[in-house]
Amino acid sequence: MASRSIICTTLALLLCGAMLQPARAAGPGEPIRVGAVLPFSGGVELYGQQAKLGLDLAARDINAAGGILGRPVEVIYADDKTRPEEAAEAMRSLVEKQGVFAVVGPITSRNLNALMPIAESSKTPLFYATNYEGGKCSRYLFSFGAVPNQELGQLLPYMTRTFGNTYFLLGADRVWPHRMFGIAQPLIEKLGGKVVATKYTLGTETDFSPLIKEIAASKAKVLLFALKGDGMDFIRQADEAGLLKDITVAFLGLSEVDLGIFRGKGQNVVTVVPAVATSEDPAASRRSSRRPAPLQAPVSRCRTM
């Protein structure tokens, strides 16, 4: 999914250059500073590092091509520690002390909720490239990630038609899983399906065997899975326990960077992704790294009157 990160970030940086305000303008040749509020600790640092890779590559390519309006791009990183209060403090510091024109990030929805008021009060564009449950509307929020109609709207009909109509919903006790499951349940019912149970983890679990036994006992045909970050080892343990022979995982937000965590396990996992960087499909290989694949979520901006 690195190509997706590069695409989204490049667009974000180009928009930053186009939106420079006179009050923040610097002299010719001075760098355009873009802030990045990302988790480099606290539980989902894998995705912070992935985002940093995309940002670094995009900035390098833009600068190699002459920058934006003749000025180089400089990305200034801040660790939000996967906590809203840290994210808010990081953004305030980037805007007020570092003078950034825009901010890329964060990863979690809870931290996004913490940054939105700061983006609006400081009139700083906020570029969000994570899979997004939707619901926020602001002239300063630009969303690049897949939204529910592009993820659940594609995944649930296929799962119900192909594997069965009984669902066990498993997610982390975070904003994104709660919101996605709230959207998923009526969609499942509309498809003639049933949610037999919904469970949220605390983020402190290392042994998932009690939960695996509970899911097996439910006899659900589909496990709708939104347990990224600190719960990713569930897949390996579930496979080793034999659970994935009897249930198919509908994985929300899976990307190629996650696969190493499974340690070669993870049969019967289905997902919807905007692009697959390692795909051997001729249609994918013909596309350059600067062109989005067919399911790439479009740049969206919510307008307020």
PDB file of C-alpha atoms in Angstrom:
ATOM      1  CA  MET A   1       0.000   0.000   0.000  1.00  0.00           C
ATOM      2  CA  ALA A   2       3.015   2.293  -0.163  1.00  0.00           C
ATOM      3  CA  SER A   3       1.896   3.523  -3.592  1.00  0.00           C
ATOM      4  CA  ARG A   4      -1.401   4.651  -2.107  1.00  0.00           C
ATOM      5  CA  SER A   5       0.365   6.578   0.645  1.00  0.00           C
ATOM      6  CA  ILE A   6       2.623   8.294  -1.886  1.00  0.00           C
ATOM      7  CA  ILE A   7      -0.301   9.233  -4.133  1.00  0.00           C
ATOM      8  CA  CYS A   8      -2.362  10.684  -1.319  1.00  0.00           C
ATOM      9  CA  THR A   9       0.522  12.547   0.251  1.00  0.00           C
ATOM     10  CA  THR A  10       1.700  13.997  -3.044  1.00  0.00           C
ATOM     11  CA  LEU A  11      -1.757  15.382  -3.718  1.00  0.00           C
ATOM     12  CA  ALA A  12      -1.891  16.793  -0.210  1.00  0.00           C
ATOM     13  CA  LEU A  13       1.425  18.564  -0.567  1.00  0.00           C
ATOM     14  CA  LEU A  14       0.487  20.003  -3.952  1.00  0.00           C
ATOM     15  CA  LEU A  15      -2.726  21.343  -2.477  1.00  0.00           C
ATOM     16  CA  CYS A  16      -0.745  22.915   0.327  1.00  0.00           C
ATOM     17  CA  GLY A  17       1.342  24.798  -2.205  1.00  0.00           C
ATOM     18  CA  ALA A  18      -1.753  26.039  -3.977  1.00  0.00           C
ATOM     19  CA  MET A  19      -3.373  27.237  -0.779  1.00  0.00           C
ATOM     20  CA  LEU A  20      -0.554  29.303   0.691  1.00  0.00           C
ATOM     21  CA  GLN A  21      -1.921  32.321   2.487  1.00  0.00           C
ATOM     22  CA  PRO A  22      -0.144  35.704   2.390  1.00  0.00           C
ATOM     23  CA  ALA A  23      -0.054  35.847   6.173  1.00  0.00           C
ATOM     24  CA  ARG A  24       2.130  32.745   6.244  1.00  0.00           C
ATOM     25  CA  ALA A  25       4.133  33.400   3.100  1.00  0.00           C
ATOM     26  CA  ALA A  26       7.905  33.108   3.280  1.00  0.00           C
ATOM     27  CA  GLY A  27      10.607  34.430   1.040  1.00  0.00           C
ATOM     28  CA  PRO A  28      11.626  32.865  -2.274  1.00  0.00           C
ATOM     29  CA  GLY A  29      13.528  29.620  -1.817  1.00  0.00           C
ATOM     30  CA  GLU A  30      12.483  29.141   1.789  1.00  0.00           C
ATOM     31  CA  PRO A  31      10.921  25.729   2.420  1.00  0.00           C
ATOM     32  CA  ILE A  32       7.206  25.042   2.512  1.00  0.00           C
ATOM     33  CA  ARG A  33       6.781  23.435   5.914  1.00  0.00           C
ATOM     34  CA  VAL A  34       4.169  20.690   6.223  1.00  0.00           C
ATOM     35  CA  GLY A  35       3.432  19.157   9.610  1.00  0.00           C
ATOM     36  CA  ALA A  36       2.774  15.457  10.161  1.00  0.00           C
ATOM     37  CA  VAL A  37       1.013  14.325  13.345  1.00  0.00           C
ATOM     38  CA  LEU A  38       1.482  10.551  13.406  1.00  0.00           C
ATOM     39  CA  PRO A  39       1.769   7.715  15.950  1.00  0.00           C
ATOM     40  CA  PHE A  40       5.337   6.581  16.464  1.00  0.00           C
ATOM     41  CA  SER A  41       4.430   4.996  19.810  1.00  0.00           C
ATOM     42  CA  GLY A  42       1.339   4.011  21.749  1.00  0.00           C
ATOM     43  CA  GLY A  43       0.024   0.959  19.886  1.00  0.00           C
ATOM     44  CA  VAL A  44      -0.408   1.774  16.183  1.00  0.00           C
ATOM     45  CA  GLU A  45       3.111   2.950  15.385  1.00  0.00           C
ATOM     46  CA  LEU A  46       3.309   0.516  12.461  1.00  0.00           C
ATOM     47  CA  TYR A  47       0.964   2.808  10.548  1.00  0.00           C
ATOM     48  CA  GLY A  48       2.804   5.939  11.590  1.00  0.00           C
ATOM     49  CA  GLN A  49       5.976   4.503  10.090  1.00  0.00           C
ATOM     50  CA  GLN A  50       4.108   3.532   6.926  1.00  0.00           C
ATOM     51  CA  ALA A  51       2.766   7.070   6.574  1.00  0.00           C
ATOM     52  CA  LYS A  52       6.240   8.522   7.159  1.00  0.00           C
ATOM     53  CA  LEU A  53       7.601   6.366   4.351  1.00  0.00           C
ATOM     54  CA  GLY A  54       5.010   7.778   1.955  1.00  0.00           C
ATOM     55  CA  LEU A  55       5.622  11.358   3.068  1.00  0.00           C
ATOM     56  CA  ASP A  56       9.396  11.065   2.768  1.00  0.00           C
ATOM     57  CA  LEU A  57       9.152   9.581  -0.722  1.00  0.00           C
ATOM     58  CA  ALA A  58       6.645  12.184  -1.876  1.00  0.00           C
ATOM     59  CA  ALA A  59       8.715  15.090  -0.515  1.00  0.00           C
ATOM     60  CA  ARG A  60      11.848  13.674  -2.134  1.00  0.00           C
ATOM     61  CA  ASP A  61      10.152  13.339  -5.519  1.00  0.00           C
ATOM     62  CA  ILE A  62       8.579  16.807  -5.345  1.00  0.00           C
ATOM     63  CA  ASN A  63      11.876  18.425  -4.373  1.00  0.00           C
ATOM     64  CA  ALA A  64      13.755  16.539  -7.099  1.00  0.00           C
ATOM     65  CA  ALA A  65      11.302  18.020  -9.595  1.00  0.00           C
ATOM     66  CA  GLY A  66      11.938  21.589  -8.402  1.00  0.00           C
ATOM     67  CA  GLY A  67       9.647  21.804  -5.403  1.00  0.00           C
ATOM     68  CA  ILE A  68       6.374  23.736  -5.351  1.00  0.00           C
ATOM     69  CA  LEU A  69       6.467  27.195  -6.925  1.00  0.00           C
ATOM     70  CA  GLY A  70      10.248  26.945  -6.788  1.00  0.00           C
ATOM     71  CA  ARG A  71      10.343  26.199  -3.069  1.00  0.00           C
ATOM     72  CA  PRO A  72      11.376  22.895  -1.459  1.00  0.00           C
ATOM     73  CA  VAL A  73       9.013  20.934   0.773  1.00  0.00           C
ATOM     74  CA  GLU A  74      10.033  20.200   4.348  1.00  0.00           C
ATOM     75  CA  VAL A  75       8.042  17.722   6.437  1.00  0.00           C
ATOM     76  CA  ILE A  76       8.158  18.205  10.216  1.00  0.00           C
ATOM     77  CA  TYR A  77       7.088  15.152  12.219  1.00  0.00           C
ATOM     78  CA  ALA A  78       5.459  14.935  15.638  1.00  0.00           C
ATOM     79  CA  ASP A  79       4.566  11.813  17.621  1.00  0.00           C
ATOM     80  CA  ASP A  80       0.946  11.820  18.809  1.00  0.00           C
ATOM     81  CA  LYS A  81       1.639   8.697  20.942  1.00  0.00           C
ATOM     82  CA  THR A  82      -1.805   7.400  19.836  1.00  0.00           C
ATOM     83  CA  ARG A  83      -3.399   9.743  22.399  1.00  0.00           C
ATOM     84  CA  PRO A  84      -5.764  12.663  21.613  1.00  0.00           C
ATOM     85  CA  GLU A  85      -4.213  15.089  24.087  1.00  0.00           C
ATOM     86  CA  GLU A  86      -0.747  14.461  22.647  1.00  0.00           C
ATOM     87  CA  ALA A  87      -2.080  14.852  19.105  1.00  0.00           C
ATOM     88  CA  ALA A  88      -3.690  18.191  19.933  1.00  0.00           C
ATOM     89  CA  GLU A  89      -0.533  19.514  21.576  1.00  0.00           C
ATOM     90  CA  ALA A  90       1.564  18.346  18.621  1.00  0.00           C
ATOM     91  CA  MET A  91      -0.639  20.151  16.099  1.00  0.00           C
ATOM     92  CA  ARG A  92      -0.712  23.359  18.124  1.00  0.00           C
ATOM     93  CA  SER A  93       3.079  23.308  18.308  1.00  0.00           C
ATOM     94  CA  LEU A  94       3.453  22.662  14.568  1.00  0.00           C
ATOM     95  CA  VAL A  95       1.103  25.500  13.649  1.00  0.00           C
ATOM     96  CA  GLU A  96       2.096  28.083  16.256  1.00  0.00           C
ATOM     97  CA  LYS A  97       5.835  27.412  16.678  1.00  0.00           C
ATOM     98  CA  GLN A  98       6.884  25.760  13.415  1.00  0.00           C
ATOM     99  CA  GLY A  99       4.607  27.805  11.145  1.00  0.00           C
ATOM    100  CA  VAL A 100       3.439  24.855   9.017  1.00  0.00           C
ATOM    101  CA  PHE A 101       0.976  25.579   6.201  1.00  0.00           C
ATOM    102  CA  ALA A 102      -0.928  22.312   6.620  1.00  0.00           C
ATOM    103  CA  VAL A 103      -0.901  19.106   8.641  1.00  0.00           C
ATOM    104  CA  VAL A 104      -1.011  15.501   7.425  1.00  0.00           C
ATOM    105  CA  GLY A 105      -2.479  12.878   9.787  1.00  0.00           C
ATOM    106  CA  PRO A 106      -3.335  11.484  12.226  1.00  0.00           C
ATOM    107  CA  ILE A 107      -4.098   7.725  12.023  1.00  0.00           C
ATOM    108  CA  THR A 108      -6.831   7.101  14.596  1.00  0.00           C
ATOM    109  CA  SER A 109     -10.316   8.622  14.464  1.00  0.00           C
ATOM    110  CA  ARG A 110     -10.110   9.655  18.109  1.00  0.00           C
ATOM    111  CA  ASN A 111      -7.059  11.758  17.362  1.00  0.00           C
ATOM    112  CA  LEU A 112      -8.737  13.165  14.248  1.00  0.00           C
ATOM    113  CA  ASN A 113     -11.572  14.379  16.471  1.00  0.00           C
ATOM    114  CA  ALA A 114      -8.988  16.113  18.663  1.00  0.00           C
ATOM    115  CA  LEU A 115      -7.326  17.865  15.696  1.00  0.00           C
ATOM    116  CA  MET A 116     -10.435  19.082  13.891  1.00  0.00           C
ATOM    117  CA  PRO A 117     -11.183  22.044  16.235  1.00  0.00           C
ATOM    118  CA  ILE A 118      -7.547  23.178  15.988  1.00  0.00           C
ATOM    119  CA  ALA A 119      -7.604  22.965  12.199  1.00  0.00           C
ATOM    120  CA  GLU A 120     -10.729  25.122  12.118  1.00  0.00           C
ATOM    121  CA  SER A 121      -9.629  27.700  14.684  1.00  0.00           C
ATOM    122  CA  SER A 122      -6.199  28.111  13.078  1.00  0.00           C
ATOM    123  CA  LYS A 123      -7.558  27.792   9.501  1.00  0.00           C
ATOM    124  CA  THR A 124      -5.005  25.077   8.794  1.00  0.00           C
ATOM    125  CA  PRO A 125      -5.839  22.403   6.188  1.00  0.00           C
ATOM    126  CA  LEU A 126      -5.808  18.894   7.642  1.00  0.00           C
ATOM    127  CA  PHE A 127      -5.116  15.999   5.244  1.00  0.00           C
ATOM    128  CA  TYR A 128      -6.409  12.624   6.452  1.00  0.00           C
ATOM    129  CA  ALA A 129      -5.450   9.513   4.445  1.00  0.00           C
ATOM    130  CA  THR A 130      -6.633   6.752   6.801  1.00  0.00           C
ATOM    131  CA  ASN A 131      -9.701   4.585   6.172  1.00  0.00           C
ATOM    132  CA  TYR A 132     -12.466   6.819   7.478  1.00  0.00           C
ATOM    133  CA  GLU A 133     -15.925   6.219   8.932  1.00  0.00           C
ATOM    134  CA  GLY A 134     -17.104   9.644   7.719  1.00  0.00           C
ATOM    135  CA  GLY A 135     -19.329  12.075   9.555  1.00  0.00           C
ATOM    136  CA  LYS A 136     -17.045  15.102   9.833  1.00  0.00           C
ATOM    137  CA  CYS A 137     -17.701  18.139   7.663  1.00  0.00           C
ATOM    138  CA  SER A 138     -15.299  21.074   7.531  1.00  0.00           C
ATOM    139  CA  ARG A 139     -13.751  23.256   4.866  1.00  0.00           C
ATOM    140  CA  TYR A 140     -10.362  22.440   6.430  1.00  0.00           C
ATOM    141  CA  LEU A 141     -10.666  18.635   6.305  1.00  0.00           C
ATOM    142  CA  PHE A 142      -9.518  16.773   3.177  1.00  0.00           C
ATOM    143  CA  SER A 143     -10.095  13.004   3.289  1.00  0.00           C
ATOM    144  CA  PHE A 144      -8.221  10.622   0.985  1.00  0.00           C
ATOM    145  CA  GLY A 145      -9.082   7.246   2.574  1.00  0.00           C
ATOM    146  CA  ALA A 146     -11.820   4.746   1.798  1.00  0.00           C
ATOM    147  CA  VAL A 147     -15.194   5.546   3.387  1.00  0.00           C
ATOM    148  CA  PRO A 148     -17.952   3.053   4.363  1.00  0.00           C
ATOM    149  CA  ASN A 149     -19.715   2.887   0.982  1.00  0.00           C
ATOM    150  CA  GLN A 150     -16.370   2.010  -0.630  1.00  0.00           C
ATOM    151  CA  GLU A 151     -15.471  -0.597   2.003  1.00  0.00           C
ATOM    152  CA  LEU A 152     -18.536  -2.017   3.778  1.00  0.00           C
ATOM    153  CA  GLY A 153     -20.717  -1.374   0.742  1.00  0.00           C
ATOM    154  CA  GLN A 154     -18.443  -3.614  -1.352  1.00  0.00           C
ATOM    155  CA  LEU A 155     -17.431  -6.192   1.251  1.00  0.00           C
ATOM    156  CA  LEU A 156     -20.669  -7.115   3.054  1.00  0.00           C
ATOM    157  CA  PRO A 157     -22.776  -8.118   0.015  1.00  0.00           C
ATOM    158  CA  TYR A 158     -19.937 -10.349  -1.206  1.00  0.00           C
ATOM    159  CA  MET A 159     -19.424 -11.979   2.209  1.00  0.00           C
ATOM    160  CA  THR A 160     -23.141 -12.626   2.722  1.00  0.00           C
ATOM    161  CA  ARG A 161     -23.602 -14.040  -0.758  1.00  0.00           C
ATOM    162  CA  THR A 162     -20.461 -16.187  -0.685  1.00  0.00           C
ATOM    163  CA  PHE A 163     -19.926 -17.362   2.897  1.00  0.00           C
ATOM    164  CA  GLY A 164     -23.132 -16.950   4.899  1.00  0.00           C
ATOM    165  CA  ASN A 165     -25.322 -14.400   6.643  1.00  0.00           C
ATOM    166  CA  THR A 166     -24.408 -14.756  10.335  1.00  0.00           C
ATOM    167  CA  TYR A 167     -21.807 -12.311  11.624  1.00  0.00           C
ATOM    168  CA  PHE A 168     -19.616 -11.933  14.686  1.00  0.00           C
ATOM    169  CA  LEU A 169     -18.282  -8.354  14.963  1.00  0.00           C
ATOM    170  CA  LEU A 170     -14.859  -7.976  16.606  1.00  0.00           C
ATOM    171  CA  GLY A 171     -13.059  -4.662  16.973  1.00  0.00           C
ATOM    172  CA  ALA A 172     -10.812  -2.571  19.164  1.00  0.00           C
ATOM    173  CA  ASP A 173     -12.521  -0.285  21.656  1.00  0.00           C
ATOM    174  CA  ARG A 174     -11.777   2.762  19.522  1.00  0.00           C
ATOM    175  CA  VAL A 175     -13.872   5.268  17.590  1.00  0.00           C
ATOM    176  CA  TRP A 176     -13.384   3.761  14.120  1.00  0.00           C
ATOM    177  CA  PRO A 177     -14.521   0.181  14.957  1.00  0.00           C
ATOM    178  CA  HIS A 178     -17.545   1.446  16.901  1.00  0.00           C
ATOM    179  CA  ARG A 179     -18.638   3.713  14.046  1.00  0.00           C
ATOM    180  CA  MET A 180     -17.972   1.107  11.342  1.00  0.00           C
ATOM    181  CA  PHE A 181     -19.950  -1.542  13.214  1.00  0.00           C
ATOM    182  CA  GLY A 182     -22.771   0.943  13.742  1.00  0.00           C
ATOM    183  CA  ILE A 183     -22.942   1.349   9.972  1.00  0.00           C
ATOM    184  CA  ALA A 184     -22.413  -2.366   9.270  1.00  0.00           C
ATOM    185  CA  GLN A 185     -25.249  -3.779  11.384  1.00  0.00           C
ATOM    186  CA  PRO A 186     -28.180  -2.255   9.440  1.00  0.00           C
ATOM    187  CA  LEU A 187     -26.434  -3.119   6.171  1.00  0.00           C
ATOM    188  CA  ILE A 188     -26.127  -6.761   7.281  1.00  0.00           C
ATOM    189  CA  GLU A 189     -29.789  -6.838   8.304  1.00  0.00           C
ATOM    190  CA  LYS A 190     -30.815  -5.290   4.988  1.00  0.00           C
ATOM    191  CA  LEU A 191     -28.962  -8.116   3.245  1.00  0.00           C
ATOM    192  CA  GLY A 192     -30.978 -10.648   5.241  1.00  0.00           C
ATOM    193  CA  GLY A 193     -28.184 -11.356   7.666  1.00  0.00           C
ATOM    194  CA  LYS A 194     -27.863 -11.349  11.451  1.00  0.00           C
ATOM    195  CA  VAL A 195     -25.234 -10.108  13.910  1.00  0.00           C
ATOM    196  CA  VAL A 196     -24.950 -12.834  16.545  1.00  0.00           C
ATOM    197  CA  ALA A 197     -22.509 -10.911  18.781  1.00  0.00           C
ATOM    198  CA  THR A 198     -20.349  -7.785  18.959  1.00  0.00           C
ATOM    199  CA  LYS A 199     -17.162  -7.657  21.001  1.00  0.00           C
ATOM    200  CA  TYR A 200     -14.539  -4.960  21.633  1.00  0.00           C
ATOM    201  CA  THR A 201     -11.044  -5.557  23.013  1.00  0.00           C
ATOM    202  CA  LEU A 202      -9.252  -3.330  25.509  1.00  0.00           C
ATOM    203  CA  GLY A 203      -5.890  -3.308  23.755  1.00  0.00           C
ATOM    204  CA  THR A 204      -4.122  -5.129  26.584  1.00  0.00           C
ATOM    205  CA  GLU A 205      -4.856  -8.683  25.434  1.00  0.00           C
ATOM    206  CA  THR A 206      -1.995 -10.946  24.406  1.00  0.00           C
ATOM    207  CA  ASP A 207      -3.751 -14.317  24.728  1.00  0.00           C
ATOM    208  CA  PHE A 208      -6.853 -14.344  22.543  1.00  0.00           C
ATOM    209  CA  SER A 209      -7.824 -17.986  23.221  1.00  0.00           C
ATOM    210  CA  PRO A 210     -10.940 -17.176  25.353  1.00  0.00           C
ATOM    211  CA  LEU A 211     -12.199 -14.850  22.640  1.00  0.00           C
ATOM    212  CA  ILE A 212     -11.426 -17.410  19.919  1.00  0.00           C
ATOM    213  CA  LYS A 213     -13.479 -20.032  21.805  1.00  0.00           C
ATOM    214  CA  GLU A 214     -16.376 -17.566  22.165  1.00  0.00           C
ATOM    215  CA  ILE A 215     -16.372 -16.835  18.433  1.00  0.00           C
ATOM    216  CA  ALA A 216     -16.227 -20.552  17.602  1.00  0.00           C
ATOM    217  CA  ALA A 217     -19.177 -21.247  19.917  1.00  0.00           C
ATOM    218  CA  SER A 218     -21.262 -18.569  18.178  1.00  0.00           C
ATOM    219  CA  LYS A 219     -21.251 -20.614  14.925  1.00  0.00           C
ATOM    220  CA  ALA A 220     -21.092 -17.364  12.938  1.00  0.00           C
ATOM    221  CA  LYS A 221     -20.047 -17.768   9.323  1.00  0.00           C
ATOM    222  CA  VAL A 222     -18.341 -14.378   8.985  1.00  0.00           C
ATOM    223  CA  LEU A 223     -16.057 -12.526  11.401  1.00  0.00           C
ATOM    224  CA  LEU A 224     -16.190  -8.788  10.643  1.00  0.00           C
ATOM    225  CA  PHE A 225     -12.791  -7.719  11.922  1.00  0.00           C
ATOM    226  CA  ALA A 226     -11.707  -4.194  12.878  1.00  0.00           C
ATOM    227  CA  LEU A 227      -8.920  -5.007  15.326  1.00  0.00           C
ATOM    228  CA  LYS A 228      -5.857  -3.305  13.911  1.00  0.00           C
ATOM    229  CA  GLY A 229      -2.757  -2.206  15.784  1.00  0.00           C
ATOM    230  CA  ASP A 230      -2.485  -3.916  19.158  1.00  0.00           C
ATOM    231  CA  GLY A 231      -4.878  -6.743  18.175  1.00  0.00           C
ATOM    232  CA  MET A 232      -3.323  -7.919  14.936  1.00  0.00           C
ATOM    233  CA  ASP A 233      -1.819 -11.056  16.505  1.00  0.00           C
ATOM    234  CA  PHE A 234      -5.379 -12.358  16.872  1.00  0.00           C
ATOM    235  CA  ILE A 235      -5.272 -13.599  13.259  1.00  0.00           C
ATOM    236  CA  ARG A 236      -2.235 -15.822  13.832  1.00  0.00           C
ATOM    237  CA  GLN A 237      -3.647 -17.237  17.067  1.00  0.00           C
ATOM    238  CA  ALA A 238      -7.067 -17.838  15.488  1.00  0.00           C
ATOM    239  CA  ASP A 239      -5.485 -19.680  12.569  1.00  0.00           C
ATOM    240  CA  GLU A 240      -3.355 -21.861  14.850  1.00  0.00           C
ATOM    241  CA  ALA A 241      -6.440 -22.691  16.937  1.00  0.00           C
ATOM    242  CA  GLY A 242      -8.311 -23.830  13.833  1.00  0.00           C
ATOM    243  CA  LEU A 243     -10.945 -21.108  13.980  1.00  0.00           C
ATOM    244  CA  LEU A 244     -10.306 -19.904  10.432  1.00  0.00           C
ATOM    245  CA  LYS A 245     -11.265 -23.295   9.002  1.00  0.00           C
ATOM    246  CA  ASP A 246     -14.858 -22.681  10.069  1.00  0.00           C
ATOM    247  CA  ILE A 247     -15.247 -18.911   9.726  1.00  0.00           C
ATOM    248  CA  THR A 248     -14.194 -16.381   7.093  1.00  0.00           C
ATOM    249  CA  VAL A 249     -12.706 -13.054   8.170  1.00  0.00           C
ATOM    250  CA  ALA A 250     -14.013  -9.874   6.551  1.00  0.00           C
ATOM    251  CA  PHE A 251     -11.040  -7.654   7.392  1.00  0.00           C
ATOM    252  CA  LEU A 252     -11.608  -3.891   7.498  1.00  0.00           C
ATOM    253  CA  GLY A 253      -8.608  -1.710   6.669  1.00  0.00           C
ATOM    254  CA  LEU A 254      -6.111  -4.453   5.803  1.00  0.00           C
ATOM    255  CA  SER A 255      -3.021  -3.383   3.888  1.00  0.00           C
ATOM    256  CA  GLU A 256       0.043  -5.227   2.650  1.00  0.00           C
ATOM    257  CA  VAL A 257       2.197  -3.758   5.402  1.00  0.00           C
ATOM    258  CA  ASP A 258       0.136  -5.802   7.904  1.00  0.00           C
ATOM    259  CA  LEU A 259       0.837  -9.216   6.399  1.00  0.00           C
ATOM    260  CA  GLY A 260       4.176  -9.779   8.134  1.00  0.00           C
ATOM    261  CA  ILE A 261       2.440  -9.742  11.511  1.00  0.00           C
ATOM    262  CA  PHE A 262       0.493 -12.876  10.542  1.00  0.00           C
ATOM    263  CA  ARG A 263       3.771 -14.861  10.297  1.00  0.00           C
ATOM    264  CA  GLY A 264       2.509 -16.852   7.329  1.00  0.00           C
ATOM    265  CA  LYS A 265      -0.878 -17.568   8.908  1.00  0.00           C
ATOM    266  CA  GLY A 266      -4.216 -16.055   8.036  1.00  0.00           C
ATOM    267  CA  GLN A 267      -6.231 -18.307   5.731  1.00  0.00           C
ATOM    268  CA  ASN A 268      -9.798 -17.362   4.761  1.00  0.00           C
ATOM    269  CA  VAL A 269      -9.312 -13.598   5.037  1.00  0.00           C
ATOM    270  CA  VAL A 270     -11.168 -11.318   2.618  1.00  0.00           C
ATOM    271  CA  THR A 271     -10.693  -7.565   2.341  1.00  0.00           C
ATOM    272  CA  VAL A 272     -11.392  -4.561   0.119  1.00  0.00           C
ATOM    273  CA  VAL A 273      -8.406  -2.344  -0.666  1.00  0.00           C
ATOM    274  CA  PRO A 274      -7.947   0.729  -2.886  1.00  0.00           C
ATOM    275  CA  ALA A 275      -4.843  -0.738  -4.550  1.00  0.00           C
ATOM    276  CA  VAL A 276      -2.491  -3.711  -4.243  1.00  0.00           C
ATOM    277  CA  ALA A 277       1.089  -2.639  -4.791  1.00  0.00           C
ATOM    278  CA  THR A 278       2.370  -6.161  -5.452  1.00  0.00           C
ATOM    279  CA  SER A 279      -0.454  -7.248  -7.755  1.00  0.00           C
ATOM    280  CA  GLU A 280       0.623  -9.102 -10.901  1.00  0.00           C
ATOM    281  CA  ASP A 281      -2.612  -8.205 -12.644  1.00  0.00           C
ATOM    282  CA  PRO A 282      -1.719  -6.527 -15.978  1.00  0.00           C
ATOM    283  CA  ALA A 283      -4.186  -3.717 -15.302  1.00  0.00           C
ATOM    284  CA  ALA A 284      -2.362  -2.900 -12.066  1.00  0.00           C
ATOM    285  CA  SER A 285       1.139  -3.203 -13.496  1.00  0.00           C
ATOM    286  CA  ARG A 286       0.330  -0.807 -16.327  1.00  0.00           C
ATOM    287  CA  ARG A 287      -0.426   1.960 -13.865  1.00  0.00           C
ATOM    288  CA  SER A 288       2.361   4.229 -12.774  1.00  0.00           C
ATOM    289  CA  SER A 289       2.970   4.964  -9.105  1.00  0.00           C
ATOM    290  CA  ARG A 290       1.376   8.330  -9.631  1.00  0.00           C
ATOM    291  CA  ARG A 291      -1.997   7.018 -10.848  1.00  0.00           C
ATOM    292  CA  PRO A 292      -4.607   5.607  -8.459  1.00  0.00           C
ATOM    293  CA  ALA A 293      -6.065   2.157  -9.018  1.00  0.00           C
ATOM    294  CA  PRO A 294      -9.791   1.760  -9.835  1.00  0.00           C
ATOM    295  CA  LEU A 295     -10.975   1.644  -6.208  1.00  0.00           C
ATOM    296  CA  GLN A 296      -8.777   4.521  -5.089  1.00  0.00           C
ATOM    297  CA  ALA A 297     -10.924   6.821  -2.983  1.00  0.00           C
ATOM    298  CA  PRO A 298     -11.193  10.259  -4.582  1.00  0.00           C
ATOM    299  CA  VAL A 299     -10.006  13.384  -2.852  1.00  0.00           C
ATOM    300  CA  SER A 300     -13.089  14.572  -0.987  1.00  0.00           C
ATOM    301  CA  ARG A 301     -13.817  17.892   0.591  1.00  0.00           C
ATOM    302  CA  CYS A 302     -16.856  18.608   2.715  1.00  0.00           C
ATOM    303  CA  ARG A 303     -18.191  22.100   2.085  1.00  0.00           C
ATOM    304  CA  THR A 304     -19.929  24.202   4.672  1.00  0.00           C
ATOM    305  CA  MET A 305     -22.020  27.248   3.995  1.00  0.00           C
TER     306      MET A 305
END
